[in-house]
C-alpha cells in the first residue's frame, strides 16, 4: 500500500466556490503529479512537479493551479469551480521521471468532485 | 501519434476462469510498459513492469507478456477471483523527452461473477 493520501475523498460544492484538493506523500518522492479521470476514459495529466518550488502544466488544459512548498505536499486549487470541473482527481508521486527503471507512480485514492 | 489502445473495453467472466486482456501501443521510443489495477473509487496500483528486453513477467496469478516488435502486450489472469473485478490499465513510458511521458490506455473493465 502506497503512502500517499488525498482529502477530501468526496466533495460536492456549488458553482463559483473556491476549493483546494489536498495531496500528501510520506515516501520522500521528488516527483508529484495530478491527473483528471472521467469514467471509462484514460488518465490525463494536468499538473506535475519535479520538486520543491517546481510546478508545470500537463497535457490537459486545466483552470486549476498547484503549489509545491514542501516535498510531501502538492495541493491543487480551483479558484472558481464550475460544473465542467466535475471529475475524479488523482494525485501520484514517483521516485524518478517516466522512462527510468524506477518510474513507478504511486497513486492516492482520488477525490471525486461534483460541482452543481 | 503516441497512443495506447486496450481491448476489450469490458469483460465479464465467472469466478475461477482465466482471461486475457490486450494492449497495443504506438509509443516511441519505448522505455517500459506497466499494467495497473484500479479498483472502483481507488487509485491505480502497479501490477507489473516490463522493459524492452523482457517478454514475460508474473505477479502471482497475473502474467504479463510483451512483444516489442509488434508493440503488443497482454495481461493473463489465472483462476480469477471476485477481488479481480477492477479496471486494468496499460501504461507505456517513453524515454525520448526530458519529462519522460506516460501514455495511458482507457482500461479494460473486468467483472468476475460468482
PDB file of N, CA and C in Angstrom, chain A residues 29-92:
ATOM      1  N   UNK A  29       9.316  11.266  -2.184  1.00  0.00           N
ATOM      2  CA  UNK A  29       9.455  11.381  -3.634  1.00  0.00           C
ATOM      3  C   UNK A  29       9.526  12.845  -4.074  1.00  0.00           C
ATOM      4  N   UNK A  30      10.444  13.114  -5.006  1.00  0.00           N
ATOM      5  CA  UNK A  30      10.538  14.462  -5.548  1.00  0.00           C
ATOM      6  C   UNK A  30       9.436  14.742  -6.564  1.00  0.00           C
ATOM      7  N   UNK A  31       9.069  13.736  -7.350  1.00  0.00           N
ATOM      8  CA  UNK A  31       8.136  13.939  -8.460  1.00  0.00           C
ATOM      9  C   UNK A  31       6.708  13.703  -7.983  1.00  0.00           C
ATOM     10  N   UNK A  32       5.852  14.675  -8.290  1.00  0.00           N
ATOM     11  CA  UNK A  32       4.442  14.509  -7.961  1.00  0.00           C
ATOM     12  C   UNK A  32       3.594  14.971  -9.136  1.00  0.00           C
ATOM     13  N   UNK A  33       2.366  14.410  -9.210  1.00  0.00           N
ATOM     14  CA  UNK A  33       1.518  14.604 -10.385  1.00  0.00           C
ATOM     15  C   UNK A  33       0.059  14.734  -9.966  1.00  0.00           C
ATOM     16  N   UNK A  34      -0.692  15.472 -10.767  1.00  0.00           N
ATOM     17  CA  UNK A  34      -2.153  15.486 -10.655  1.00  0.00           C
ATOM     18  C   UNK A  34      -2.731  15.026 -11.988  1.00  0.00           C
ATOM     19  N   UNK A  35      -3.688  14.078 -11.896  1.00  0.00           N
ATOM     20  CA  UNK A  35      -4.390  13.573 -13.063  1.00  0.00           C
ATOM     21  C   UNK A  35      -5.880  13.813 -12.905  1.00  0.00           C
ATOM     22  N   UNK A  36      -6.547  13.930 -14.042  1.00  0.00           N
ATOM     23  CA  UNK A  36      -8.007  14.004 -14.081  1.00  0.00           C
ATOM     24  C   UNK A  36      -8.500  12.775 -14.821  1.00  0.00           C
ATOM     25  N   UNK A  37      -9.520  12.126 -14.283  1.00  0.00           N
ATOM     26  CA  UNK A  37     -10.033  10.907 -14.889  1.00  0.00           C
ATOM     27  C   UNK A  37     -11.541  10.921 -14.896  1.00  0.00           C
ATOM     28  N   UNK A  38     -12.114  10.785 -16.072  1.00  0.00           N
ATOM     29  CA  UNK A  38     -13.558  10.646 -16.205  1.00  0.00           C
ATOM     30  C   UNK A  38     -13.890   9.171 -16.438  1.00  0.00           C
ATOM     31  N   UNK A  39     -15.103   8.744 -16.101  1.00  0.00           N
ATOM     32  CA  UNK A  39     -15.463   7.327 -16.200  1.00  0.00           C
ATOM     33  C   UNK A  39     -15.205   6.743 -17.582  1.00  0.00           C
ATOM     34  N   UNK A  40     -14.506   5.620 -17.614  1.00  0.00           N
ATOM     35  CA  UNK A  40     -14.248   4.929 -18.872  1.00  0.00           C
ATOM     36  C   UNK A  40     -13.197   5.586 -19.750  1.00  0.00           C
ATOM     37  N   UNK A  41     -12.558   6.620 -19.222  1.00  0.00           N
ATOM     38  CA  UNK A  41     -11.567   7.344 -20.016  1.00  0.00           C
ATOM     39  C   UNK A  41     -10.182   7.206 -19.399  1.00  0.00           C
ATOM     40  N   UNK A  42      -9.161   7.532 -20.208  1.00  0.00           N
ATOM     41  CA  UNK A  42      -7.802   7.441 -19.705  1.00  0.00           C
ATOM     42  C   UNK A  42      -7.487   8.601 -18.751  1.00  0.00           C
ATOM     43  N   UNK A  43      -6.452   8.418 -17.952  1.00  0.00           N
ATOM     44  CA  UNK A  43      -5.987   9.486 -17.081  1.00  0.00           C
ATOM     45  C   UNK A  43      -5.334  10.579 -17.921  1.00  0.00           C
ATOM     46  N   UNK A  44      -5.614  11.817 -17.562  1.00  0.00           N
ATOM     47  CA  UNK A  44      -4.994  12.950 -18.228  1.00  0.00           C
ATOM     48  C   UNK A  44      -4.163  13.740 -17.229  1.00  0.00           C
ATOM     49  N   UNK A  45      -2.900  13.986 -17.560  1.00  0.00           N
ATOM     50  CA  UNK A  45      -2.009  14.736 -16.693  1.00  0.00           C
ATOM     51  C   UNK A  45      -2.354  16.216 -16.758  1.00  0.00           C
ATOM     52  N   UNK A  46      -2.630  16.844 -15.602  1.00  0.00           N
ATOM     53  CA  UNK A  46      -2.962  18.266 -15.598  1.00  0.00           C
ATOM     54  C   UNK A  46      -1.866  19.126 -14.958  1.00  0.00           C
ATOM     55  N   UNK A  47      -1.132  18.561 -14.005  1.00  0.00           N
ATOM     56  CA  UNK A  47      -0.009  19.286 -13.398  1.00  0.00           C
ATOM     57  C   UNK A  47       1.047  18.287 -12.943  1.00  0.00           C
ATOM     58  N   UNK A  48       2.298  18.748 -12.877  1.00  0.00           N
ATOM     59  CA  UNK A  48       3.333  17.924 -12.284  1.00  0.00           C
ATOM     60  C   UNK A  48       4.398  18.808 -11.659  1.00  0.00           C
ATOM     61  N   UNK A  49       5.234  18.181 -10.837  1.00  0.00           N
ATOM     62  CA  UNK A  49       6.282  18.912 -10.127  1.00  0.00           C
ATOM     63  C   UNK A  49       7.522  18.036 -10.050  1.00  0.00           C
ATOM     64  N   UNK A  50       8.677  18.651 -10.311  1.00  0.00           N
ATOM     65  CA  UNK A  50       9.945  17.936 -10.203  1.00  0.00           C
ATOM     66  C   UNK A  50      10.471  17.947  -8.772  1.00  0.00           C
ATOM     67  N   UNK A  51       9.989  18.922  -7.989  1.00  0.00           N
ATOM     68  CA  UNK A  51      10.480  19.066  -6.622  1.00  0.00           C
ATOM     69  C   UNK A  51       9.975  20.379  -6.041  1.00  0.00           C
ATOM     70  N   UNK A  52      10.481  20.727  -4.882  1.00  0.00           N
ATOM     71  CA  UNK A  52      10.036  21.948  -4.204  1.00  0.00           C
ATOM     72  C   UNK A  52      10.234  23.157  -5.119  1.00  0.00           C
ATOM     73  N   UNK A  53       9.203  24.012  -5.151  1.00  0.00           N
ATOM     74  CA  UNK A  53       9.179  25.247  -5.940  1.00  0.00           C
ATOM     75  C   UNK A  53       9.168  25.002  -7.445  1.00  0.00           C
ATOM     76  N   UNK A  54       8.895  23.780  -7.872  1.00  0.00           N
ATOM     77  CA  UNK A  54       8.794  23.443  -9.289  1.00  0.00           C
ATOM     78  C   UNK A  54       7.382  22.992  -9.592  1.00  0.00           C
ATOM     79  N   UNK A  55       6.701  23.659 -10.528  1.00  0.00           N
ATOM     80  CA  UNK A  55       5.393  23.213 -10.988  1.00  0.00           C
ATOM     81  C   UNK A  55       5.289  23.458 -12.487  1.00  0.00           C
ATOM     82  N   UNK A  56       4.626  22.533 -13.168  1.00  0.00           N
ATOM     83  CA  UNK A  56       4.457  22.621 -14.613  1.00  0.00           C
ATOM     84  C   UNK A  56       3.046  22.195 -14.977  1.00  0.00           C
ATOM     85  N   UNK A  57       2.541  22.748 -16.068  1.00  0.00           N
ATOM     86  CA  UNK A  57       1.246  22.304 -16.588  1.00  0.00           C
ATOM     87  C   UNK A  57       1.432  21.033 -17.395  1.00  0.00           C
ATOM     88  N   UNK A  58       0.418  20.183 -17.344  1.00  0.00           N
ATOM     89  CA  UNK A  58       0.468  18.923 -18.061  1.00  0.00           C
ATOM     90  C   UNK A  58      -0.148  19.034 -19.436  1.00  0.00           C
ATOM     91  N   UNK A  59      -0.614  17.883 -19.929  1.00  0.00           N
ATOM     92  CA  UNK A  59      -1.135  17.819 -21.295  1.00  0.00           C
ATOM     93  C   UNK A  59      -2.526  18.409 -21.417  1.00  0.00           C
ATOM     94  N   UNK A  60      -3.339  18.197 -20.398  1.00  0.00           N
ATOM     95  CA  UNK A  60      -4.727  18.632 -20.454  1.00  0.00           C
ATOM     96  C   UNK A  60      -4.843  20.023 -19.850  1.00  0.00           C
ATOM     97  N   UNK A  61      -5.415  20.924 -20.644  1.00  0.00           N
ATOM     98  CA  UNK A  61      -5.595  22.284 -20.156  1.00  0.00           C
ATOM     99  C   UNK A  61      -6.500  22.274 -18.930  1.00  0.00           C
ATOM    100  N   UNK A  62      -6.091  22.948 -17.899  1.00  0.00           N
ATOM    101  CA  UNK A  62      -6.879  22.970 -16.669  1.00  0.00           C
ATOM    102  C   UNK A  62      -6.877  24.366 -16.093  1.00  0.00           C
ATOM    103  N   UNK A  63      -7.988  24.757 -15.502  1.00  0.00           N
ATOM    104  CA  UNK A  63      -8.085  26.055 -14.860  1.00  0.00           C
ATOM    105  C   UNK A  63      -7.594  26.008 -13.424  1.00  0.00           C
ATOM    106  N   UNK A  64      -7.116  24.865 -13.000  1.00  0.00           N
ATOM    107  CA  UNK A  64      -6.617  24.724 -11.651  1.00  0.00           C
ATOM    108  C   UNK A  64      -5.169  25.194 -11.550  1.00  0.00           C
ATOM    109  N   UNK A  65      -4.728  25.418 -10.317  1.00  0.00           N
ATOM    110  CA  UNK A  65      -3.332  25.767 -10.059  1.00  0.00           C
ATOM    111  C   UNK A  65      -2.803  24.859  -8.965  1.00  0.00           C
ATOM    112  N   UNK A  66      -1.479  24.720  -8.894  1.00  0.00           N
ATOM    113  CA  UNK A  66      -0.854  23.885  -7.877  1.00  0.00           C
ATOM    114  C   UNK A  66       0.299  24.641  -7.244  1.00  0.00           C
ATOM    115  N   UNK A  67       0.756  24.144  -6.111  1.00  0.00           N
ATOM    116  CA  UNK A  67       1.924  24.698  -5.443  1.00  0.00           C
ATOM    117  C   UNK A  67       2.730  23.559  -4.848  1.00  0.00           C
ATOM    118  N   UNK A  68       4.031  23.775  -4.662  1.00  0.00           N
ATOM    119  CA  UNK A  68       4.895  22.756  -4.066  1.00  0.00           C
ATOM    120  C   UNK A  68       5.884  23.473  -3.149  1.00  0.00           C
ATOM    121  N   UNK A  69       5.425  23.747  -1.957  1.00  0.00           N
ATOM    122  CA  UNK A  69       6.249  24.442  -0.972  1.00  0.00           C
ATOM    123  C   UNK A  69       7.037  23.440  -0.144  1.00  0.00           C
ATOM    124  N   UNK A  70       6.469  22.261   0.044  1.00  0.00           N
ATOM    125  CA  UNK A  70       7.143  21.185   0.781  1.00  0.00           C
ATOM    126  C   UNK A  70       7.167  19.937  -0.085  1.00  0.00           C
ATOM    127  N   UNK A  71       8.170  19.130   0.096  1.00  0.00           N
ATOM    128  CA  UNK A  71       8.324  17.914  -0.705  1.00  0.00           C
ATOM    129  C   UNK A  71       7.106  17.018  -0.618  1.00  0.00           C
ATOM    130  N   UNK A  72       6.544  16.912   0.580  1.00  0.00           N
ATOM    131  CA  UNK A  72       5.490  15.921   0.792  1.00  0.00           C
ATOM    132  C   UNK A  72       4.099  16.417   0.418  1.00  0.00           C
ATOM    133  N   UNK A  73       3.953  17.693   0.062  1.00  0.00           N
ATOM    134  CA  UNK A  73       2.630  18.265  -0.083  1.00  0.00           C
ATOM    135  C   UNK A  73       2.461  18.898  -1.469  1.00  0.00           C
ATOM    136  N   UNK A  74       1.355  18.598  -2.140  1.00  0.00           N
ATOM    137  CA  UNK A  74       1.137  19.085  -3.519  1.00  0.00           C
ATOM    138  C   UNK A  74      -0.353  19.385  -3.719  1.00  0.00           C
ATOM    139  N   UNK A  75      -0.835  20.488  -3.141  1.00  0.00           N
ATOM    140  CA  UNK A  75      -2.259  20.800  -3.239  1.00  0.00           C
ATOM    141  C   UNK A  75      -2.659  21.380  -4.593  1.00  0.00           C
ATOM    142  N   UNK A  76      -3.897  21.113  -4.975  1.00  0.00           N
ATOM    143  CA  UNK A  76      -4.478  21.626  -6.219  1.00  0.00           C
ATOM    144  C   UNK A  76      -5.641  22.533  -5.866  1.00  0.00           C
ATOM    145  N   UNK A  77      -5.683  23.721  -6.485  1.00  0.00           N
ATOM    146  CA  UNK A  77      -6.715  24.715  -6.163  1.00  0.00           C
ATOM    147  C   UNK A  77      -7.511  25.105  -7.400  1.00  0.00           C
ATOM    148  N   UNK A  78      -8.815  25.172  -7.213  1.00  0.00           N
ATOM    149  CA  UNK A  78      -9.724  25.726  -8.217  1.00  0.00           C
ATOM    150  C   UNK A  78     -10.277  27.011  -7.643  1.00  0.00           C
ATOM    151  N   UNK A  79     -10.008  28.155  -8.282  1.00  0.00           N
ATOM    152  CA  UNK A  79     -10.430  29.446  -7.741  1.00  0.00           C
ATOM    153  C   UNK A  79     -11.948  29.622  -7.832  1.00  0.00           C
ATOM    154  N   UNK A  80     -12.548  29.094  -8.909  1.00  0.00           N
ATOM    155  CA  UNK A  80     -13.983  29.254  -9.091  1.00  0.00           C
ATOM    156  C   UNK A  80     -14.512  28.004  -9.797  1.00  0.00           C
ATOM    157  N   UNK A  81     -15.050  27.098  -9.013  1.00  0.00           N
ATOM    158  CA  UNK A  81     -15.476  25.812  -9.564  1.00  0.00           C
ATOM    159  C   UNK A  81     -16.677  25.960 -10.489  1.00  0.00           C
ATOM    160  N   UNK A  82     -16.679  25.135 -11.539  1.00  0.00           N
ATOM    161  CA  UNK A  82     -17.794  25.098 -12.497  1.00  0.00           C
ATOM    162  C   UNK A  82     -18.202  23.644 -12.704  1.00  0.00           C
ATOM    163  N   UNK A  83     -19.424  23.418 -13.187  1.00  0.00           N
ATOM    164  CA  UNK A  83     -19.876  22.036 -13.435  1.00  0.00           C
ATOM    165  C   UNK A  83     -18.918  21.253 -14.342  1.00  0.00           C
ATOM    166  N   UNK A  84     -18.228  21.934 -15.260  1.00  0.00           N
ATOM    167  CA  UNK A  84     -17.283  21.239 -16.154  1.00  0.00           C
ATOM    168  C   UNK A  84     -16.073  20.682 -15.402  1.00  0.00           C
ATOM    169  N   UNK A  85     -15.892  21.111 -14.148  1.00  0.00           N
ATOM    170  CA  UNK A  85     -14.784  20.592 -13.336  1.00  0.00           C
ATOM    171  C   UNK A  85     -15.151  19.284 -12.638  1.00  0.00           C
ATOM    172  N   UNK A  86     -16.389  18.862 -12.764  1.00  0.00           N
ATOM    173  CA  UNK A  86     -16.812  17.602 -12.163  1.00  0.00           C
ATOM    174  C   UNK A  86     -16.016  16.447 -12.752  1.00  0.00           C
ATOM    175  N   UNK A  87     -15.315  15.721 -11.881  1.00  0.00           N
ATOM    176  CA  UNK A  87     -14.431  14.653 -12.345  1.00  0.00           C
ATOM    177  C   UNK A  87     -13.794  13.986 -11.130  1.00  0.00           C
ATOM    178  N   UNK A  88     -12.977  12.953 -11.422  1.00  0.00           N
ATOM    179  CA  UNK A  88     -12.145  12.344 -10.385  1.00  0.00           C
ATOM    180  C   UNK A  88     -10.738  12.896 -10.535  1.00  0.00           C
ATOM    181  N   UNK A  89     -10.141  13.331  -9.421  1.00  0.00           N
ATOM    182  CA  UNK A  89      -8.797  13.879  -9.440  1.00  0.00           C
ATOM    183  C   UNK A  89      -7.884  12.936  -8.663  1.00  0.00           C
ATOM    184  N   UNK A  90      -6.832  12.479  -9.351  1.00  0.00           N
ATOM    185  CA  UNK A  90      -5.885  11.543  -8.753  1.00  0.00           C
ATOM    186  C   UNK A  90      -4.522  12.194  -8.604  1.00  0.00           C
ATOM    187  N   UNK A  91      -3.938  12.046  -7.428  1.00  0.00           N
ATOM    188  CA  UNK A  91      -2.593  12.532  -7.159  1.00  0.00           C
ATOM    189  C   UNK A  91      -1.640  11.337  -7.176  1.00  0.00           C
ATOM    190  N   UNK A  92      -0.429  11.539  -7.650  1.00  0.00           N
ATOM    191  CA  UNK A  92       0.553  10.451  -7.698  1.00  0.00           C
ATOM    192  C   UNK A  92       1.945  11.006  -7.402  1.00  0.00           C
TER     193      UNK A  92
END
